[in-house]
Coordinates of C-alpha atoms in Angstrom, one line a residue:
Chain A
M1 CA -5.8 -46.8 -0.3
S2 CA -8.5 -44.3 0.7
D3 CA -6.9 -40.8 0.9
S4 CA -9.7 -38.7 1.6
Q5 CA -11.1 -41.1 4.3
G6 CA -8.1 -41.7 6.8
P7 CA -6.9 -44.9 8.1
L8 CA -9.4 -47.8 9.0
W9 CA -10.2 -48.6 12.8
E10 CA -11.7 -51.7 14.2
V11 CA -14.5 -51.0 16.8
F12 CA -15.0 -53.1 20.0
V13 CA -18.0 -52.6 22.2
Q14 CA -18.4 -53.6 25.9
K15 CA -22.2 -54.1 26.4
K16 CA -22.1 -53.9 30.3
A17 CA -19.3 -53.7 32.9
G18 CA -17.5 -56.8 33.5
Q19 CA -18.5 -58.4 30.0
P20 CA -15.8 -58.9 27.2
F21 CA -15.2 -56.3 24.4
V22 CA -17.0 -57.4 21.3
H23 CA -15.9 -56.5 17.8
C24 CA -18.8 -54.7 16.1
G25 CA -17.4 -53.2 12.8
N26 CA -15.0 -50.7 11.5
L27 CA -14.8 -47.1 10.4
H28 CA -12.3 -44.4 9.1
A29 CA -10.9 -41.6 11.0
F30 CA -7.8 -39.5 11.1
D31 CA -6.9 -39.8 14.7
K32 CA -7.9 -41.8 17.9
E33 CA -10.1 -39.0 19.1
M34 CA -12.1 -38.7 15.9
A35 CA -12.2 -42.7 15.7
L36 CA -13.7 -42.8 19.2
Q37 CA -16.3 -40.3 18.4
N38 CA -17.2 -41.7 15.0
A39 CA -17.5 -45.0 16.8
R40 CA -19.9 -43.5 19.3
D41 CA -22.0 -42.0 16.7
L42 CA -22.0 -45.0 14.5
Y43 CA -22.2 -48.0 16.8
T44 CA -23.8 -46.8 20.0
R45 CA -27.0 -44.9 19.2
R46 CA -29.0 -47.2 21.1
G47 CA -27.2 -47.8 24.3
E48 CA -25.6 -50.8 22.8
G49 CA -22.5 -50.4 25.0
M50 CA -21.1 -48.4 27.9
S51 CA -17.4 -48.6 26.8
L52 CA -15.7 -48.6 23.5
W53 CA -12.1 -49.6 22.1
V54 CA -11.0 -48.5 18.8
V55 CA -8.0 -50.0 17.3
P56 CA -6.1 -49.2 14.1
S57 CA -6.7 -52.1 11.8
S58 CA -3.2 -52.1 10.7
A59 CA -2.2 -52.9 14.5
I60 CA -4.3 -56.2 14.2
V61 CA -2.3 -59.5 13.6
A62 CA -4.6 -62.3 12.6
S63 CA -4.2 -65.9 11.9
S64 CA -4.6 -67.0 8.4
P65 CA -7.6 -68.7 7.0
E66 CA -5.5 -70.9 4.9
D67 CA -3.4 -72.7 7.7
M68 CA -6.4 -72.8 9.9
G69 CA -6.3 -76.5 10.3
S70 CA -2.5 -76.9 11.1
F71 CA -2.5 -74.0 13.2
F72 CA -5.3 -75.2 15.6
E73 CA -4.4 -78.8 15.4
P74 CA -2.3 -79.1 18.4
S75 CA -5.6 -78.6 20.6
N76 CA -7.2 -81.6 18.9
D77 CA -5.2 -84.4 20.6
K78 CA -5.3 -82.9 24.2
I79 CA -8.6 -83.9 25.4
F80 CA -7.4 -84.2 28.8
R81 CA -7.8 -80.3 28.8
H82 CA -11.5 -80.9 29.1
P83 CA -13.2 -81.6 32.4
T84 CA -15.2 -84.5 30.8
F85 CA -12.0 -86.4 30.3
Y86 CA -11.9 -87.1 34.1
Q87 CA -14.3 -89.6 36.1
I88 CA -15.2 -88.4 39.5
P89 CA -16.2 -90.9 42.1
D90 CA -19.9 -90.8 43.3
G91 CA -20.5 -89.3 46.6
V92 CA -17.9 -86.6 46.4
G93 CA -20.5 -83.9 45.6
H94 CA -20.4 -81.4 42.8
M95 CA -16.8 -80.6 41.5
Chain B
M1 CA 0.0 -80.4 0.7
E2 CA -1.6 -78.3 -2.1
I3 CA -5.0 -76.9 -0.9
N4 CA -7.8 -76.6 -3.6
F5 CA -9.1 -73.3 -2.7
E6 CA -12.1 -73.5 -5.0
E7 CA -13.2 -76.8 -3.4
L8 CA -12.7 -75.2 0.0
F9 CA -14.9 -72.3 -0.9
E10 CA -17.5 -74.8 -2.4
S11 CA -17.6 -76.9 0.7
K12 CA -17.8 -73.8 3.0
L13 CA -21.0 -72.7 1.0
A14 CA -22.2 -76.0 1.3
K15 CA -22.1 -76.3 5.1
N16 CA -23.6 -72.7 5.1
D17 CA -20.3 -71.4 6.4
F18 CA -19.4 -67.8 5.9
I19 CA -16.8 -66.5 3.6
E20 CA -14.4 -63.8 5.4
P21 CA -12.3 -61.3 3.7
K22 CA -9.1 -63.1 3.9
D23 CA -10.5 -66.1 2.4
W24 CA -10.0 -67.4 -1.3
M25 CA -13.1 -66.4 -3.3
P26 CA -13.7 -66.6 -6.9
E27 CA -13.1 -63.4 -8.7
N28 CA -16.7 -63.2 -9.9
Y29 CA -18.0 -63.8 -6.4
R30 CA -15.8 -60.7 -5.2
K31 CA -17.1 -58.5 -8.2
H32 CA -20.8 -59.6 -7.7
L33 CA -20.5 -58.6 -3.9
I34 CA -18.7 -55.3 -4.7
R35 CA -21.6 -54.3 -7.1
Q36 CA -24.4 -55.6 -4.7
I37 CA -22.9 -54.0 -1.4
S38 CA -21.8 -50.6 -2.9
Q39 CA -25.0 -50.4 -4.6
H40 CA -26.8 -51.1 -1.2
A41 CA -24.7 -48.5 0.4
H42 CA -25.5 -45.9 -2.1
S43 CA -29.2 -46.5 -1.8
E44 CA -28.8 -45.8 2.0
I45 CA -27.2 -42.6 1.5
V46 CA -29.4 -41.4 -1.5
G47 CA -32.3 -42.7 0.5
M48 CA -31.6 -39.9 2.9
L49 CA -32.6 -37.5 0.3
P50 CA -36.4 -37.8 -0.2
E51 CA -36.9 -37.9 3.5
G52 CA -34.7 -35.2 4.4
N53 CA -36.9 -33.2 2.1
W54 CA -39.3 -33.3 4.9
I55 CA -37.2 -32.5 8.0
T56 CA -37.8 -28.8 8.0
R57 CA -41.5 -29.4 7.4
A58 CA -42.3 -32.3 9.8
P59 CA -45.7 -31.3 11.4
S60 CA -44.7 -31.4 14.8
L61 CA -41.4 -31.6 17.1
R62 CA -41.8 -35.0 17.8
S63 CA -42.3 -36.1 14.2
K64 CA -39.2 -34.0 13.5
L65 CA -37.0 -35.7 16.1
V66 CA -38.1 -39.2 14.8
L67 CA -37.4 -38.4 11.2
L68 CA -34.0 -36.8 12.1
A69 CA -33.1 -40.0 13.9
K70 CA -34.3 -42.1 11.1
V71 CA -32.2 -40.2 8.4
Q72 CA -29.2 -40.5 10.6
D73 CA -29.7 -44.1 10.9
E74 CA -29.9 -44.4 7.1
G75 CA -26.3 -42.6 7.0
G76 CA -25.1 -45.1 9.4
H77 CA -26.3 -47.9 7.3
G78 CA -24.5 -46.5 4.3
L79 CA -21.3 -46.5 6.5
Y80 CA -21.8 -50.1 7.6
L81 CA -22.1 -51.3 4.1
Y82 CA -19.2 -49.0 2.5
T83 CA -16.7 -50.7 5.0
A84 CA -18.2 -54.2 4.2
A85 CA -17.5 -53.5 0.4
E86 CA -13.9 -52.2 1.3
S87 CA -13.0 -55.4 2.8
L88 CA -13.3 -56.8 -0.8
G89 CA -10.6 -54.4 -2.0
I90 CA -12.3 -51.6 -3.3
S91 CA -11.9 -48.0 -1.8
R92 CA -14.3 -45.6 -0.5
D93 CA -13.2 -42.9 -2.9
E94 CA -13.7 -45.3 -6.0
M95 CA -17.3 -46.1 -4.6
L96 CA -18.2 -42.5 -4.1
D97 CA -16.8 -41.7 -7.4
A98 CA -18.9 -44.2 -9.2
L99 CA -22.0 -42.9 -7.4
L100 CA -21.4 -39.1 -8.0
T101 CA -20.5 -39.6 -11.7
G102 CA -23.7 -41.8 -12.2
K103 CA -21.8 -44.9 -13.0
A104 CA -23.2 -46.9 -10.0
K105 CA -26.6 -47.8 -9.5
Y106 CA -28.8 -47.3 -6.5
S107 CA -32.5 -48.6 -5.8
S108 CA -34.7 -47.0 -8.4
I109 CA -37.3 -46.1 -5.5
F110 CA -35.4 -43.1 -4.5
N111 CA -35.9 -41.5 -7.9
Y112 CA -39.6 -40.8 -6.9
P113 CA -40.4 -37.6 -5.3
T114 CA -41.9 -37.1 -1.6
L115 CA -44.9 -34.8 -2.6
S116 CA -46.6 -34.8 0.8
W117 CA -46.2 -35.5 4.5
A118 CA -48.1 -38.7 3.8
D119 CA -45.2 -39.8 1.5
V120 CA -42.9 -39.9 4.6
G121 CA -45.4 -42.2 6.0
A122 CA -45.7 -44.3 3.1
V123 CA -41.8 -44.5 2.6
G124 CA -41.5 -45.9 6.1
W125 CA -44.2 -48.2 5.9
L126 CA -43.8 -49.7 2.4
V127 CA -40.1 -48.8 1.2
D128 CA -38.6 -49.6 4.7
G129 CA -40.9 -52.7 4.9
A130 CA -39.7 -53.9 1.6
A131 CA -36.2 -53.2 2.4
I132 CA -36.5 -55.2 5.7
M133 CA -37.7 -58.2 4.0
N134 CA -34.9 -58.1 1.7
Q135 CA -32.4 -57.5 4.5
V136 CA -33.6 -60.3 6.8
M137 CA -32.8 -62.6 4.0
L138 CA -29.4 -61.0 3.4
Q139 CA -28.7 -61.5 7.2
R140 CA -27.8 -65.1 6.1
S141 CA -25.7 -64.0 3.2
S142 CA -22.7 -66.0 2.6
Y143 CA -20.3 -63.1 3.1
G144 CA -19.5 -62.6 6.6
P145 CA -19.0 -58.8 6.8
Y146 CA -22.2 -58.1 4.5
S147 CA -24.3 -60.7 6.9
R148 CA -23.1 -59.0 10.0
A149 CA -23.9 -55.5 8.6
M150 CA -27.4 -56.7 7.7
V151 CA -28.0 -58.0 11.3
R152 CA -27.3 -54.6 12.7
I153 CA -29.3 -52.7 10.0
C154 CA -32.3 -55.1 10.5
K155 CA -32.2 -54.2 14.2
E156 CA -32.7 -50.6 13.5
E157 CA -34.8 -50.7 10.4
S158 CA -37.9 -52.0 12.4
F159 CA -38.2 -48.6 14.1
H160 CA -38.2 -47.0 10.7
Q161 CA -41.3 -49.0 9.4
R162 CA -43.3 -48.7 12.6
Q163 CA -42.7 -44.9 12.5
G164 CA -43.9 -44.7 9.0
Y165 CA -47.2 -46.8 9.9
E166 CA -47.6 -44.6 12.7
I167 CA -47.8 -41.6 10.4
M168 CA -50.1 -43.4 8.1
T169 CA -52.4 -44.4 11.1
H170 CA -52.7 -40.8 12.1
L171 CA -53.6 -39.7 8.7
A172 CA -55.8 -42.5 7.8
F173 CA -58.0 -42.1 11.0
G174 CA -57.9 -38.3 10.8
T175 CA -60.0 -36.0 8.7
A176 CA -61.3 -36.8 5.2
A177 CA -58.6 -34.7 3.7
Q178 CA -55.9 -36.4 5.6
K179 CA -57.0 -40.0 4.6
D180 CA -57.1 -38.9 1.1
M181 CA -53.5 -37.8 1.4
A182 CA -52.7 -41.3 2.8
Q183 CA -54.6 -43.0 0.0
D184 CA -52.8 -40.7 -2.6
A185 CA -49.6 -41.8 -1.2
L186 CA -50.2 -45.5 -1.1
N187 CA -51.3 -45.0 -4.7
R188 CA -48.1 -43.5 -5.9
W189 CA -45.7 -45.6 -3.7
W190 CA -47.4 -49.1 -4.2
Y191 CA -45.8 -50.1 -7.7
P192 CA -42.5 -48.5 -7.2
T193 CA -42.1 -50.4 -3.9
L194 CA -42.9 -53.7 -5.6
M195 CA -40.1 -52.9 -8.1
M196 CA -37.6 -52.7 -5.2
F197 CA -37.4 -56.6 -5.3
G198 CA -36.0 -56.5 -8.7
P199 CA -37.0 -57.8 -12.2
P200 CA -39.2 -61.0 -12.3
D201 CA -37.2 -64.1 -11.8
V202 CA -37.3 -65.2 -15.4
E203 CA -35.5 -62.1 -16.6
S204 CA -33.3 -61.4 -13.6
P205 CA -29.7 -61.3 -14.8
N206 CA -27.8 -61.5 -11.6
S207 CA -30.1 -63.8 -9.6
E208 CA -28.7 -67.0 -10.7
N209 CA -25.1 -66.3 -9.3
A210 CA -26.3 -64.9 -6.2
L211 CA -28.4 -67.9 -5.2
K212 CA -25.7 -70.2 -6.4
W213 CA -23.3 -68.4 -4.1
R214 CA -25.8 -68.0 -1.4
I215 CA -25.5 -64.2 -1.5
K216 CA -29.2 -64.2 -1.6
R217 CA -31.3 -67.0 -0.4
E218 CA -34.7 -66.3 -1.9
T219 CA -35.6 -65.1 -5.3
N220 CA -37.0 -61.7 -6.2
D221 CA -40.6 -63.1 -6.9
Q222 CA -40.6 -65.0 -3.6
L223 CA -39.8 -61.9 -1.5
R224 CA -42.2 -59.9 -3.6
Q225 CA -44.9 -62.2 -2.9
R226 CA -44.3 -62.3 0.6
F227 CA -44.2 -58.4 0.9
V228 CA -47.6 -58.5 -0.7
N229 CA -49.1 -61.0 1.7
Q230 CA -47.9 -59.3 4.6
T231 CA -48.9 -55.7 3.6
V232 CA -52.5 -56.2 2.5
V233 CA -53.8 -56.7 6.1
Q234 CA -51.9 -53.6 7.1
A235 CA -53.7 -51.6 4.5
E236 CA -57.0 -53.0 5.3
Y237 CA -56.6 -52.0 9.0
L238 CA -56.0 -48.4 7.6
G239 CA -59.1 -48.6 5.6
L240 CA -56.9 -47.7 2.6
T241 CA -57.1 -49.4 -0.8
I242 CA -54.1 -50.9 -2.5
P243 CA -54.4 -49.7 -6.0
D244 CA -54.6 -53.1 -7.7
E245 CA -57.9 -54.3 -9.2
K246 CA -56.5 -57.9 -9.6
L247 CA -55.6 -58.1 -6.0
K248 CA -57.2 -61.3 -4.8
W249 CA -56.4 -64.1 -2.3
N250 CA -55.4 -67.2 -4.0
E251 CA -56.1 -70.3 -1.6
S252 CA -54.2 -72.7 -3.8
K253 CA -51.1 -70.9 -3.4
K254 CA -52.0 -69.4 0.2
G255 CA -51.0 -65.8 -1.2
Y256 CA -52.5 -63.0 -3.0
D257 CA -52.6 -62.7 -6.8
Y258 CA -51.4 -59.2 -7.7
S259 CA -50.4 -57.1 -10.7
D260 CA -47.0 -56.6 -11.8
P261 CA -45.6 -53.1 -11.8
D262 CA -44.8 -51.4 -15.1
W263 CA -41.5 -53.2 -15.9
I264 CA -40.8 -50.7 -18.8
E265 CA -41.0 -47.9 -16.2
F266 CA -38.7 -49.7 -14.0
K267 CA -36.0 -50.1 -16.8
S268 CA -36.4 -46.4 -17.7
V269 CA -35.9 -45.2 -14.2
I270 CA -32.9 -47.3 -13.7
K271 CA -31.6 -45.9 -17.0
G272 CA -31.6 -42.4 -15.4
N273 CA -35.1 -41.1 -16.5
G274 CA -37.0 -41.2 -13.5
I275 CA -38.5 -38.3 -12.1
C276 CA -35.8 -37.4 -9.5
N277 CA -32.7 -39.1 -11.0
K278 CA -31.1 -36.0 -11.9
E279 CA -32.0 -34.0 -8.8
R280 CA -30.6 -36.9 -6.6
L281 CA -27.3 -36.7 -8.4
M282 CA -27.0 -33.1 -8.2
A283 CA -27.9 -33.0 -4.5
R284 CA -25.1 -35.6 -3.8
N285 CA -22.7 -34.0 -6.0
K286 CA -23.3 -30.5 -4.1
A287 CA -22.9 -32.1 -0.9
H288 CA -19.8 -33.8 -1.7
K289 CA -18.2 -30.7 -3.1
E290 CA -19.4 -28.5 -0.2
G291 CA -17.8 -31.2 2.1
E292 CA -14.5 -30.9 0.3
W293 CA -13.0 -28.5 3.0
V294 CA -13.9 -30.7 5.8
R295 CA -12.1 -33.7 4.2
A296 CA -9.3 -31.5 3.3
A297 CA -9.1 -30.0 6.9
A298 CA -9.3 -33.6 8.4
A299 CA -6.6 -35.0 6.4
A300 CA -4.4 -32.1 7.2
Y301 CA -5.1 -32.6 10.9
G302 CA -4.5 -36.2 10.5
K303 CA -1.0 -35.7 8.8
K304 CA 0.0 -33.0 11.5
Q305 CA -0.9 -35.6 14.2
Q306 CA 1.3 -38.3 12.6
E307 CA 4.1 -36.0 12.0
S308 CA 4.1 -34.8 15.8
Q309 CA 4.2 -38.3 16.7
V310 CA 7.1 -39.2 14.9
A311 CA 8.8 -36.2 16.2
A312 CA 8.0 -36.9 20.0

């Protein structure tokens, strides 16, 4: 709850063109325009970014910390997904 | 397989891992954080008042612009911290209510008045300096959202301290009357600033848990000592005298010996008997009441937007 504050939004900032959007915090706002304006005022007062995303917190689906182990386990035994798994013969140059 | 959540929590602390909002945490850890983070947020918001007092009377356009930007930052810091506290399950309305009814505490320092322009300098130099010392430590706090808020805040605070020191520099190297003003501000702000680090370790009720849970990484006295060590040389450069006759370099501890602030006064200010406690609470209540129509309008607008979306 927080009736007088409006719903919660998550804020993502892109520092420079071409870079990924990084989560930087959250804020309350009553609609998307207000969320975007508040995000600008709150998170980019010092040129921290050149592009912003605001996303309703309720729209975010997150993995649960409790089943962190089992959820990510399938990746542990697939070492062949890493380039270091393979041997490259001498003399073929950089690969 | 049954997971032992408490063990998992302890092992994360032991590995210096962060605790995140959805992680299991002991109820007292949650309570401790809600208290500490909301008080921290309240301090940022109430902290806007003593400085705001000088915005209309700043001696130049430049200093007015700088002070406005600084006070706006403090408001932003309050917002970062409120959302960090909300991630622990308390609402903004509950926290604001606790502040406005006087149930919640905020830093005792903001119950002292800013009597002259030099006080704005002293607040930036000393009060923000002390706050940074505390907040740099809190960047490594075990609760993820608190730690991340601190990283952002610390980035912004160093401008605050430097602008304060700049004001002190102008006054200290100005006319004799200006230098007196700077000295007077230092005299009045020195001990209240030392109080900001909290009671001495031997009588600090909350320190033990805070250290055990790595919410804090250093004790009140350690931080206070570091602040004194760092500040003495800055006062010397200004040609100002720290109002402490016992202040003396102690080679064996590689730090200064210094006098304790008046802890009876500290307790009395926290209980509500400081010079400005009533004024600060009245100002916050007035602002909240006068902003009522803005909140109501925003909520009505939000509701209308939602309805038109459903209809579309």
